[in-house]
PDB file of C-alpha atoms and ligand atoms in Angstrom:
ATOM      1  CA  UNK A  23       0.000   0.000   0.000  1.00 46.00           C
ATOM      2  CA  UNK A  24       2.556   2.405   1.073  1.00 53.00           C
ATOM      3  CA  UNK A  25       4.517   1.541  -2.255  1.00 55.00           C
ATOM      4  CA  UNK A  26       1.448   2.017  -4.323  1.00 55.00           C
ATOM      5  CA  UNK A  27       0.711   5.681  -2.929  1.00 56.00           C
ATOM      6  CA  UNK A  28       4.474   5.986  -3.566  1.00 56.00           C
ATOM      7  CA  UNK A  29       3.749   5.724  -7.151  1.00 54.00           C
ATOM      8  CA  UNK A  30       0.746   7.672  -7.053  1.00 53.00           C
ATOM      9  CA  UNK A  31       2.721  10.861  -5.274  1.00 52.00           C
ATOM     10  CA  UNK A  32       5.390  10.205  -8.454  1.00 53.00           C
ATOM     11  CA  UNK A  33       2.975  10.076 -11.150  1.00 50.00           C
ATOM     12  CA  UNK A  34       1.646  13.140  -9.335  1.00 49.00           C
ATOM     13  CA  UNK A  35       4.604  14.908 -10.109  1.00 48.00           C
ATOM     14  CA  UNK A  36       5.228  14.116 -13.199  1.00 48.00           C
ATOM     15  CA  UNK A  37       1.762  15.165 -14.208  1.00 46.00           C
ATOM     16  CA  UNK A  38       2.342  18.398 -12.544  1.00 47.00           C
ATOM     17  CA  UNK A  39       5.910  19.079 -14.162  1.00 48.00           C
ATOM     18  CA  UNK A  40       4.588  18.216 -17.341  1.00 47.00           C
ATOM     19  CA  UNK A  41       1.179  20.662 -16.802  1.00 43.00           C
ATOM     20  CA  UNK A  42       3.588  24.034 -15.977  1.00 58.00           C
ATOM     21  CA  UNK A  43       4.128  26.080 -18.832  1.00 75.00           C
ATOM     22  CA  UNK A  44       7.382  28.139 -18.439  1.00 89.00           C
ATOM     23  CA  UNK A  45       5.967  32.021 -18.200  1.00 95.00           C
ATOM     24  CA  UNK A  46       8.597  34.187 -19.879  1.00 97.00           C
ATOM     25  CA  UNK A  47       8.916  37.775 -18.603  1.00 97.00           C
ATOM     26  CA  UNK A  48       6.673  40.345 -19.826  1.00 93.00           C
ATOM     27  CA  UNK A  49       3.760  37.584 -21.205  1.00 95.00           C
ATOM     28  CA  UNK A  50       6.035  36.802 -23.939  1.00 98.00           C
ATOM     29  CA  UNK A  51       5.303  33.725 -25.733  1.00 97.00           C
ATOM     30  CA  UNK A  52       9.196  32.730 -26.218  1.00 98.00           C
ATOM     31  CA  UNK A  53      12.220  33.471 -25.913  1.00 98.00           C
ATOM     32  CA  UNK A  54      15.124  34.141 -28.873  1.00 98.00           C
ATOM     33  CA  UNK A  55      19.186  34.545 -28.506  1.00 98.00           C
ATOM     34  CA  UNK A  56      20.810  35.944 -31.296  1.00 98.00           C
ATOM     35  CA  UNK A  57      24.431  34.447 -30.810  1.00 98.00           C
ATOM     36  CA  UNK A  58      27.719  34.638 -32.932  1.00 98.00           C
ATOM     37  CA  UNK A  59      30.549  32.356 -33.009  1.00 98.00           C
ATOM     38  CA  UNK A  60      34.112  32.463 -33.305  1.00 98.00           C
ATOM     39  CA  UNK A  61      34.651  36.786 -32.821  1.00 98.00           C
ATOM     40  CA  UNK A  62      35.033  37.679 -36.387  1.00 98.00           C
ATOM     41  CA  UNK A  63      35.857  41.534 -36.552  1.00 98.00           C
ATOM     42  CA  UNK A  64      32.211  41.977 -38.762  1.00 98.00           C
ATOM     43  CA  UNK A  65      30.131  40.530 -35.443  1.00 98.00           C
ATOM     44  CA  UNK A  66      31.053  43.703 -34.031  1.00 98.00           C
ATOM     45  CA  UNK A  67      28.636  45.437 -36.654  1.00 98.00           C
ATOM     46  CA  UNK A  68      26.329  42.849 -35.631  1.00 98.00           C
ATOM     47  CA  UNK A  69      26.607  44.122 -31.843  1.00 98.00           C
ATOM     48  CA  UNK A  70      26.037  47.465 -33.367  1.00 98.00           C
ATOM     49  CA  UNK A  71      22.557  46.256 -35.266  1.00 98.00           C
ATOM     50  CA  UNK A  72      21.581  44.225 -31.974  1.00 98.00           C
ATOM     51  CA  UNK A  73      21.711  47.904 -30.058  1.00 98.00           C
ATOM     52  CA  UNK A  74      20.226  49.924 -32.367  1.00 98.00           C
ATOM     53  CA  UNK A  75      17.494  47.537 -32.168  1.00 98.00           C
ATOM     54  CA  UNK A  76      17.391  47.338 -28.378  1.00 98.00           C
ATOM     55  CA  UNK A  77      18.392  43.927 -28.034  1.00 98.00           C
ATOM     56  CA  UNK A  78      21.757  42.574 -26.269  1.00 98.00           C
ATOM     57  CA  UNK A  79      23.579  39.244 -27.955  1.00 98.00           C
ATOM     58  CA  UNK A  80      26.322  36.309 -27.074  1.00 98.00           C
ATOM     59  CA  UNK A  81      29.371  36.448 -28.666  1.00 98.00           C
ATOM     60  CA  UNK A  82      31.576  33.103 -28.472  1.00 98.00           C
ATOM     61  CA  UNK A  83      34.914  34.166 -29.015  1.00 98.00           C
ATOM     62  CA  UNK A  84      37.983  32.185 -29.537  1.00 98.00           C
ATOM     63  CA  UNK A  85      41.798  34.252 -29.205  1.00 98.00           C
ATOM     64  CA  UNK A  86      43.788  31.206 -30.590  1.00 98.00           C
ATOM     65  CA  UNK A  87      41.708  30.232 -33.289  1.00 97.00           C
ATOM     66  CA  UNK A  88      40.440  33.658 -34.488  1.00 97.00           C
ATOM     67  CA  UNK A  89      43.384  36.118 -33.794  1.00 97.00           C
ATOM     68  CA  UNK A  90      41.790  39.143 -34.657  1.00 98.00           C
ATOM     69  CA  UNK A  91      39.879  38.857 -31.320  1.00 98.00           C
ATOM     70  CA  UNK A  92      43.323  39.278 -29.979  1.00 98.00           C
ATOM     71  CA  UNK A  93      43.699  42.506 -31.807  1.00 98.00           C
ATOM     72  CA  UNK A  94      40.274  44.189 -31.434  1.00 98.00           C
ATOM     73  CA  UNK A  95      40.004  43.241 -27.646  1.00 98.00           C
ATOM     74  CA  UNK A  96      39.514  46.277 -26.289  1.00 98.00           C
ATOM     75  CA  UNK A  97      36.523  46.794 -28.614  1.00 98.00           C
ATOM     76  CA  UNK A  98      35.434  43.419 -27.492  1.00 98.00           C
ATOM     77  CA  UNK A  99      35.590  44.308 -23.873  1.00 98.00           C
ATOM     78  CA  UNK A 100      33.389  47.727 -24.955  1.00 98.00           C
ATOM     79  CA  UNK A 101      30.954  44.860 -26.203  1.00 98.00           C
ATOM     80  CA  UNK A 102      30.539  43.259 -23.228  1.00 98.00           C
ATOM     81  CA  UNK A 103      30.443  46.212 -21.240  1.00 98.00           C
ATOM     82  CA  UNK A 104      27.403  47.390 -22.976  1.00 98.00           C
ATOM     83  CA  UNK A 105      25.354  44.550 -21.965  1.00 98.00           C
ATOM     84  CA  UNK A 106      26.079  41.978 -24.274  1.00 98.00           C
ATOM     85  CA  UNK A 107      26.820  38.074 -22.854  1.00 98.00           C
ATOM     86  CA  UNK A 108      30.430  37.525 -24.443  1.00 98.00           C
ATOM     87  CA  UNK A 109      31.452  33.675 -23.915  1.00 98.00           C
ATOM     88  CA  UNK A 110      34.037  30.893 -24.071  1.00 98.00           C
ATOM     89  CA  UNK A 111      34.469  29.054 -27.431  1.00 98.00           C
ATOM     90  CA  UNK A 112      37.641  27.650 -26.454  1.00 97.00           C
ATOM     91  CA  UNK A 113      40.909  28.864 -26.594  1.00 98.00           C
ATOM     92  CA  UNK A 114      42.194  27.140 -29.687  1.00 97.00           C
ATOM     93  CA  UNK A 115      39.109  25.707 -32.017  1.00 96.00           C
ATOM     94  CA  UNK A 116      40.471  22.943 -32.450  1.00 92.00           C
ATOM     95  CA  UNK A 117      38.811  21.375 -35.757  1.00 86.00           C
ATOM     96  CA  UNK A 118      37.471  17.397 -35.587  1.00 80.00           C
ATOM     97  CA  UNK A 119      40.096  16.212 -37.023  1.00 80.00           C
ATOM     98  CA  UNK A 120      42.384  17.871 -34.391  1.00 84.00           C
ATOM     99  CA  UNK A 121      40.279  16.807 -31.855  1.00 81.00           C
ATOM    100  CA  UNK A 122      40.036  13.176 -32.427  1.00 77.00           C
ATOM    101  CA  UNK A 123      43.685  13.357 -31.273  1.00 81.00           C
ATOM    102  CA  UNK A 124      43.469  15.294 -28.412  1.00 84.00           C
ATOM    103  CA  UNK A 125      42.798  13.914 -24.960  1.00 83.00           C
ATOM    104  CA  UNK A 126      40.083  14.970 -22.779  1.00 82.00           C
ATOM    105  CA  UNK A 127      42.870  16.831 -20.430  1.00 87.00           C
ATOM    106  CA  UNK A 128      43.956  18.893 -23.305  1.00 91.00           C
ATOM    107  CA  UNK A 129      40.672  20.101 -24.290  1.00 90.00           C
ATOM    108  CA  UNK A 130      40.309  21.143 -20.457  1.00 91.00           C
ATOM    109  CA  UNK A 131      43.270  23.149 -20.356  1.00 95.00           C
ATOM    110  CA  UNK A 132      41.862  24.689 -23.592  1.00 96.00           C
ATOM    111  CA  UNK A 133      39.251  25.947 -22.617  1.00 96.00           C
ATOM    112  CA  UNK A 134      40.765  27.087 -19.415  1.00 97.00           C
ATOM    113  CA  UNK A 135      43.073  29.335 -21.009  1.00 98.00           C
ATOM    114  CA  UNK A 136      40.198  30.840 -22.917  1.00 98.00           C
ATOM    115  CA  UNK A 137      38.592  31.686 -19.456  1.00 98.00           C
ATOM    116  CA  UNK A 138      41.853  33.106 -18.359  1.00 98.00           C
ATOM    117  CA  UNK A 139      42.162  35.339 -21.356  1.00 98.00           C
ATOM    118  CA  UNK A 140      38.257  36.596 -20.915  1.00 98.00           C
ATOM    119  CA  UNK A 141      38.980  37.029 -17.411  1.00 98.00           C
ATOM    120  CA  UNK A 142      42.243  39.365 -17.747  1.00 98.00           C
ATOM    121  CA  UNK A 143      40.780  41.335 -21.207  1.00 98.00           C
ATOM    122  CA  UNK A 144      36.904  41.392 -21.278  1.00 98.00           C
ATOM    123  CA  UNK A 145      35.629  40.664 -17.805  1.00 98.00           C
ATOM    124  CA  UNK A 146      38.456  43.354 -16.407  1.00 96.00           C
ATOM    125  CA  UNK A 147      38.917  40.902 -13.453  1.00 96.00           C
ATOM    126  CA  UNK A 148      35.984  40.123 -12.211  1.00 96.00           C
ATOM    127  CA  UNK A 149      34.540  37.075 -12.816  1.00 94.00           C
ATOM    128  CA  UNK A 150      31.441  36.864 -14.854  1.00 96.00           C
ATOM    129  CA  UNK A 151      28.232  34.289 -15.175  1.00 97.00           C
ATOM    130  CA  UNK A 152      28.616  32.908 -18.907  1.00 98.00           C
ATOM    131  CA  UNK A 153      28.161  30.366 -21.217  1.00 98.00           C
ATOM    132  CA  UNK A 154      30.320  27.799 -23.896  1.00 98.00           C
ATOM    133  CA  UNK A 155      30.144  27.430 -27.364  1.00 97.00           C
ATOM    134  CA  UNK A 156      31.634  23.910 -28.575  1.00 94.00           C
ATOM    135  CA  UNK A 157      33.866  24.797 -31.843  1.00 92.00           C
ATOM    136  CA  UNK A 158      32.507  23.244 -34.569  1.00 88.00           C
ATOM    137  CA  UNK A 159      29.423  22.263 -32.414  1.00 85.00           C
ATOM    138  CA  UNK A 160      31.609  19.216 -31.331  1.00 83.00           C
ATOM    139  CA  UNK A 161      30.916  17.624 -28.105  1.00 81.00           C
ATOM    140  CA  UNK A 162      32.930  14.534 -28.187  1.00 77.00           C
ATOM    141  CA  UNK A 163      36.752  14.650 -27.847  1.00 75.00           C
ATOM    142  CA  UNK A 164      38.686  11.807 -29.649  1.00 67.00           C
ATOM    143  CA  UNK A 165      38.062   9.766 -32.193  1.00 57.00           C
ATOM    144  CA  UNK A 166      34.398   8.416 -32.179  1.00 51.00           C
ATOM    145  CA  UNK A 167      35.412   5.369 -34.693  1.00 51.00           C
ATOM    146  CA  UNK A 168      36.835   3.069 -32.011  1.00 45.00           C
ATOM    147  CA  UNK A 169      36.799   2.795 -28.565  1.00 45.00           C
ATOM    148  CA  UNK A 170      40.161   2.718 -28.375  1.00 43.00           C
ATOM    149  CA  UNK A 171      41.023   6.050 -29.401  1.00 43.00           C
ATOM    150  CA  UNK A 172      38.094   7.845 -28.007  1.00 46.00           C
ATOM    151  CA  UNK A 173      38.437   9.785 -25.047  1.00 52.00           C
ATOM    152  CA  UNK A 174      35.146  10.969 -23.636  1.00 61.00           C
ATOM    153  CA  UNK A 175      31.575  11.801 -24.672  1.00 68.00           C
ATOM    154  CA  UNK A 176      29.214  14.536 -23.679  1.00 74.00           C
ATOM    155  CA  UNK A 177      28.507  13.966 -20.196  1.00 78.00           C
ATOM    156  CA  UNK A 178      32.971  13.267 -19.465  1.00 79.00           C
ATOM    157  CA  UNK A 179      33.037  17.039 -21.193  1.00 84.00           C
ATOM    158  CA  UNK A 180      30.636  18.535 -19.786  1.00 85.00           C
ATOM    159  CA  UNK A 181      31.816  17.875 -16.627  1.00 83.00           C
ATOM    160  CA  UNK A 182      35.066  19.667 -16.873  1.00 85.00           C
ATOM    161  CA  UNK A 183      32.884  22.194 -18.169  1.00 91.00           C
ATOM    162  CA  UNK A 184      30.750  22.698 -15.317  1.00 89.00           C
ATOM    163  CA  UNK A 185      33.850  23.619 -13.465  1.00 89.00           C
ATOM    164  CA  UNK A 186      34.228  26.889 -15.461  1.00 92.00           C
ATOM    165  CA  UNK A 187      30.847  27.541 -16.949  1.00 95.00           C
ATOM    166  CA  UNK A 188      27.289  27.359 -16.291  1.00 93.00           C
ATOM    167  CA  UNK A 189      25.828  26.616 -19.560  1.00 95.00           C
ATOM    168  CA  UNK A 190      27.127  25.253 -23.176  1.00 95.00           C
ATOM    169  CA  UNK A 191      25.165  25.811 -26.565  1.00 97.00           C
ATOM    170  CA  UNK A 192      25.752  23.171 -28.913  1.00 93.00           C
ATOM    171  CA  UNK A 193      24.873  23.800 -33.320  1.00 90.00           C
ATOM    172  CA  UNK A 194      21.848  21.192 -33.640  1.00 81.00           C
ATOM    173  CA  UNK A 195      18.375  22.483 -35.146  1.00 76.00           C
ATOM    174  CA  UNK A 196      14.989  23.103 -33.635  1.00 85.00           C
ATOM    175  CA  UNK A 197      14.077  25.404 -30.529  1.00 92.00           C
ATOM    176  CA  UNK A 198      14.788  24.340 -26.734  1.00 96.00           C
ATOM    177  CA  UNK A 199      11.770  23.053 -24.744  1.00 95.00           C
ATOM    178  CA  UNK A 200      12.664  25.072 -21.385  1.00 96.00           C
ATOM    179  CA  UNK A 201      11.202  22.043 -19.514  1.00 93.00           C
ATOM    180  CA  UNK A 202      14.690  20.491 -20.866  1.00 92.00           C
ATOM    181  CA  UNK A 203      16.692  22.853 -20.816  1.00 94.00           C
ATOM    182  CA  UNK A 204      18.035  22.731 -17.202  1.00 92.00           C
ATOM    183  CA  UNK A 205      19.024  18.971 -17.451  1.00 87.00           C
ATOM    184  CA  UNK A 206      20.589  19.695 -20.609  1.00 89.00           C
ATOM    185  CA  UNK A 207      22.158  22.975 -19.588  1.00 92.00           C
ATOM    186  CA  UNK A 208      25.267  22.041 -21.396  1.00 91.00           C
ATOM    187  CA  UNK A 209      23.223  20.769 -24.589  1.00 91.00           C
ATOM    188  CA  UNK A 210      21.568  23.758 -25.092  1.00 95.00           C
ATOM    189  CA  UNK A 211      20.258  23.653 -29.045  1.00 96.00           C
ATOM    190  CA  UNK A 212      21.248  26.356 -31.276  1.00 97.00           C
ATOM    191  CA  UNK A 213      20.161  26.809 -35.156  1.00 97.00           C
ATOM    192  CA  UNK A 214      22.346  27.532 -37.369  1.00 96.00           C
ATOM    193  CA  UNK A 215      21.750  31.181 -39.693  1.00 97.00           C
ATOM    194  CA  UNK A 216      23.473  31.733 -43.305  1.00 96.00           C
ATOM    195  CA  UNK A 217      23.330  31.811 -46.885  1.00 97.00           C
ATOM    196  CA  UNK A 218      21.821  34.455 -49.245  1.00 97.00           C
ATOM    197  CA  UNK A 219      19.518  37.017 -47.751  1.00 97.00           C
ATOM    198  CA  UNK A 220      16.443  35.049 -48.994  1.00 97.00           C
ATOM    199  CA  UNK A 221      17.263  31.529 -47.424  1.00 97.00           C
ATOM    200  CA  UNK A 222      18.675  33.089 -44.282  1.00 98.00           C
ATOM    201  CA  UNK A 223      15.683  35.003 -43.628  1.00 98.00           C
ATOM    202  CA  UNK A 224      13.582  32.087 -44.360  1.00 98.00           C
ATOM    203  CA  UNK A 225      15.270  29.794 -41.906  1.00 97.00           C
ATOM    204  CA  UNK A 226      15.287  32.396 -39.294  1.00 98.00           C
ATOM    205  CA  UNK A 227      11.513  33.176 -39.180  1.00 98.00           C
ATOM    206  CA  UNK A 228      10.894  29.580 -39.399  1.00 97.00           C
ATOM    207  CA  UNK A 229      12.670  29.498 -36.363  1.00 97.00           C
ATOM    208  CA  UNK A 230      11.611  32.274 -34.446  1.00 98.00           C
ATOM    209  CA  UNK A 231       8.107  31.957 -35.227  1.00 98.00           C
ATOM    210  CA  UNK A 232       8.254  27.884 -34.232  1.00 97.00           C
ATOM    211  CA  UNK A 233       9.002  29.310 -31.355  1.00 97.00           C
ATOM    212  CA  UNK A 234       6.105  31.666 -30.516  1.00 97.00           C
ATOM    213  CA  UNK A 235       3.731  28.838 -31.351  1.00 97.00           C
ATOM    214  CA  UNK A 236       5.653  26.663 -28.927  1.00 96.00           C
ATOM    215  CA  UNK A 237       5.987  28.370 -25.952  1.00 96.00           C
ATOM    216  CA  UNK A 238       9.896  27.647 -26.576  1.00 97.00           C
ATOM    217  CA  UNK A 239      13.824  29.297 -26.865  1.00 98.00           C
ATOM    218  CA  UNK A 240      14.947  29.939 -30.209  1.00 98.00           C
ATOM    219  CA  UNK A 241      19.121  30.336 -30.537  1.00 98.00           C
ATOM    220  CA  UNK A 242      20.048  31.373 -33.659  1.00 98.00           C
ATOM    221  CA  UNK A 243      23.468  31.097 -34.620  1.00 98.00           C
ATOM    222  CA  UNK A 244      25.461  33.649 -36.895  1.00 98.00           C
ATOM    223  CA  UNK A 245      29.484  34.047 -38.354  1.00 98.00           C
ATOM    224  CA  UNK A 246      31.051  36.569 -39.757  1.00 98.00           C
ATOM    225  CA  UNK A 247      28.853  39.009 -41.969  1.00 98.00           C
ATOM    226  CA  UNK A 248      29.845  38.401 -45.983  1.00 96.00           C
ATOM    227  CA  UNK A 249      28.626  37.774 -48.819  1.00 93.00           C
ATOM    228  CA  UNK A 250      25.936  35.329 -47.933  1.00 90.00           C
ATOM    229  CA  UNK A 251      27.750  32.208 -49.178  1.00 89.00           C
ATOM    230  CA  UNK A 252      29.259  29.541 -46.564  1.00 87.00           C
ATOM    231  CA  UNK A 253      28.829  30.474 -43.223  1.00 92.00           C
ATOM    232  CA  UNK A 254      27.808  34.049 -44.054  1.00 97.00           C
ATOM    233  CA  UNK A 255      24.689  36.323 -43.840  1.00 98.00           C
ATOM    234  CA  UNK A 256      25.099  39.754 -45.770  1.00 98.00           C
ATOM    235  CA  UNK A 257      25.027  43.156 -43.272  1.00 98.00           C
ATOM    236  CA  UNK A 258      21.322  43.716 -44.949  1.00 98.00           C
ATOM    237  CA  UNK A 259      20.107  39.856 -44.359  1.00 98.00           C
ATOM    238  CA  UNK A 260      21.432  40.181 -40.763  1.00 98.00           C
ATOM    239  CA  UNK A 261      19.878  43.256 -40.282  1.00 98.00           C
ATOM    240  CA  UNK A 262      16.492  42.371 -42.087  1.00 98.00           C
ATOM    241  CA  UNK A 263      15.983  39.188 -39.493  1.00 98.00           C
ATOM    242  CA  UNK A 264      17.027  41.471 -36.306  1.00 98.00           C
ATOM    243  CA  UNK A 265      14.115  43.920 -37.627  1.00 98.00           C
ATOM    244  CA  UNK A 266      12.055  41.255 -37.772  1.00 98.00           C
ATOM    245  CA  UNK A 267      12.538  40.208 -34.265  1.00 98.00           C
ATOM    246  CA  UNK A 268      11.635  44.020 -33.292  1.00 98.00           C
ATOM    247  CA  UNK A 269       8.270  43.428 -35.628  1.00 98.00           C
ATOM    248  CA  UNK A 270       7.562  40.873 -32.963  1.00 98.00           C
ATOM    249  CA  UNK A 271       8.576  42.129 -29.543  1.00 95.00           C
ATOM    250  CA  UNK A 272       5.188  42.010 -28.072  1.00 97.00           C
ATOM    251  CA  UNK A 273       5.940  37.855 -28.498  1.00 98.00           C
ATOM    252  CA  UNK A 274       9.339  37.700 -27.899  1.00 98.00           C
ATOM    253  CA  UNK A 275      11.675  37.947 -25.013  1.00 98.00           C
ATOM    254  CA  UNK A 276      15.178  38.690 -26.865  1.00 98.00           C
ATOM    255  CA  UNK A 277      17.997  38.244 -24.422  1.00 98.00           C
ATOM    256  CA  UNK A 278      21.484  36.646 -24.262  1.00 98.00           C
ATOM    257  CA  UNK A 279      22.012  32.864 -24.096  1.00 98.00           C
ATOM    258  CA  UNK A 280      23.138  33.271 -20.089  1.00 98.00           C
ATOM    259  CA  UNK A 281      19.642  35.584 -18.947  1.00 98.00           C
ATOM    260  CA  UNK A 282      17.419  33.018 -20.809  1.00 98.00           C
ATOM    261  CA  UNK A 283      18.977  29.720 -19.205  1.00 98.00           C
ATOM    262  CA  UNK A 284      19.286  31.456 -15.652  1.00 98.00           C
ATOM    263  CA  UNK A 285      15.794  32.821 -15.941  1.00 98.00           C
ATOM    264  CA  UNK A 286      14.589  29.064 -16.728  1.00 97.00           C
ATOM    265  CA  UNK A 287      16.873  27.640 -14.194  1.00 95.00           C
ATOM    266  CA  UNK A 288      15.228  29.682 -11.508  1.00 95.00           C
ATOM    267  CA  UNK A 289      11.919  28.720 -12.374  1.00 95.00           C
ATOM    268  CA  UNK A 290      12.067  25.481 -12.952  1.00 91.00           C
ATOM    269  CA  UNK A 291      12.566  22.426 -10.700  1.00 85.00           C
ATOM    270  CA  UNK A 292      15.593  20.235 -11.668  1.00 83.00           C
ATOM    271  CA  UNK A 293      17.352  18.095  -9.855  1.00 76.00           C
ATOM    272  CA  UNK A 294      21.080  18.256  -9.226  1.00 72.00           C
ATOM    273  CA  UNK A 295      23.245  17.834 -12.922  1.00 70.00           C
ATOM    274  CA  UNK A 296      24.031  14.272 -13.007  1.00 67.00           C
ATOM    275  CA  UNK A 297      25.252  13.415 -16.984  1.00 64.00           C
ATOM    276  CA  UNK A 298      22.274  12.947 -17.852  1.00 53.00           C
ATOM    277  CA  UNK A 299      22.196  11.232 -21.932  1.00 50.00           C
ATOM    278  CA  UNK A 300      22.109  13.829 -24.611  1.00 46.00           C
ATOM    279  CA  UNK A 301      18.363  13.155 -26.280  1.00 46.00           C
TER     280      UNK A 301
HETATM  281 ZN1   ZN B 423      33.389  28.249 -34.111  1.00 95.48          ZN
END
């Protein structure tokens, strides 16, 4: 009997946790991070656009693998002191390829020496609540192919992680369901923005207005400004789908990657992070 209400008080629970909708601030009906990988010199622009808009973004920078962060620092300090979330994306970017032969230890120290160099040039010192950005969107260090030369999987890095950082975004597809999110803090889904204006745009309002409908957290995920092929959006396509965003305020909580998983995280019950799988 006592087992059986046992179950009952569970299933309870579950029913409940599964019945609360999130409430994002201000009634709006989801929330959207624009964030920008790597710290090419052009995402400054893009901070620029964000502002003039009245919207604050994360910026994943990486000193070793992008040097011009090294030489427009102070500008990417001024970034961060204006409000916008400016976070690790490892010191050295290693590509797959690189990574496969890299042990787990390595990739640590990596990303610690990113955090050291944000700590001494954009945080000025004091320590700041921020989030990771996996180069390449790579969560698995060493070779995947055999189990000899793999070193660990998700829940191996994102331990070391949770050492130094409270969050990571990975580069998947689709929006976060904040129910999720805090169990998966360090899975956090991100979508992926380029191409010409047309498709860009497209791909971003699919996005962003999946979201709205779903009560959920749309990342999107920009480079370097270009000319709209690879990884690039044009000035004008970025600009088009941050004007959009401002067409829908009155639905949309904009706000950088760290607010939007701390404002989840404090108002939804999770238990302790325990490696949970990846879903
Ligand atoms: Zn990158």
């Amino acid at each position: 009997m006592k087992a059986y209400k046992g179950i009952i008080f569970i299933l309870g629970l579950i029913y409940l946790n599964a019945a609360m909708a999130l409430q994002w601030p201000n009634n709006a009906k989801s929330a959207v991070s624009v964030s920008a990988d790597d710290g090419w010199p052009t995402q400054l622009d893009q901070a620029s656009i964000l502002e003039k808009y009245g919207f604050r973004g994360t910026f994943y920078l990486s000193a070793g693998g992008m040097p011009a962060v090294i030489t427009y620092k102070d500008a990417w300090r001024g970034v961060f002191q204006r409000g916008h979330e400016v976070g690790n994306h490892s010191y050295s970017h290693w590509a797959d390829p690189v990574l496969a032969g890299k042990t787990w230890q390595e990739v640590a120290i990596d990303v610690g020496n990113m955090e050291q160099w944000l700590l001494a040039n954009i945080y000025s010192l004091t320590p700041s609540d921020h989030t990771f950005a996996y180069p390449g969107g790579n969560y698995i260090i060493g070779s995947q192919d055999s189990l000899v030369s793999r070193q660990v999987g998700s829940c191996e890095y994102a331990a070391f992680l949770s050492a130094i950082v409270t969050g990571a975004r990975i580069a998947g597809s689709g929006e976060n369901d904040p129910n999720k999110v805090p169990n998966q803090r360090y899975w956090i889904n991100g979508v992926p923005i380029d191409g010409d204006d047309t498709t860009a745009f497209n791909n971003a309002k699919q996005a962003i207005d999946n979201g709205i409908k779903n009560n959920t957290w749309t990342i999107l995920i920009f480079h370097a400004l270009g000319d709209g092929s690879g990884l690039t959006v044009t000035k004008a396509g970025y600009t088009k789908i941050i004007s959009y965003l401002q067409s829908r305020q009155t639905d949309l909580w904009v706000a950088p990657v760290i607010k939007v998983k701390n404002y989840i995280m404090s108002n939804i019950p999770y238990s302790p992070w325990s490696c949970p799988p990846v879903e």
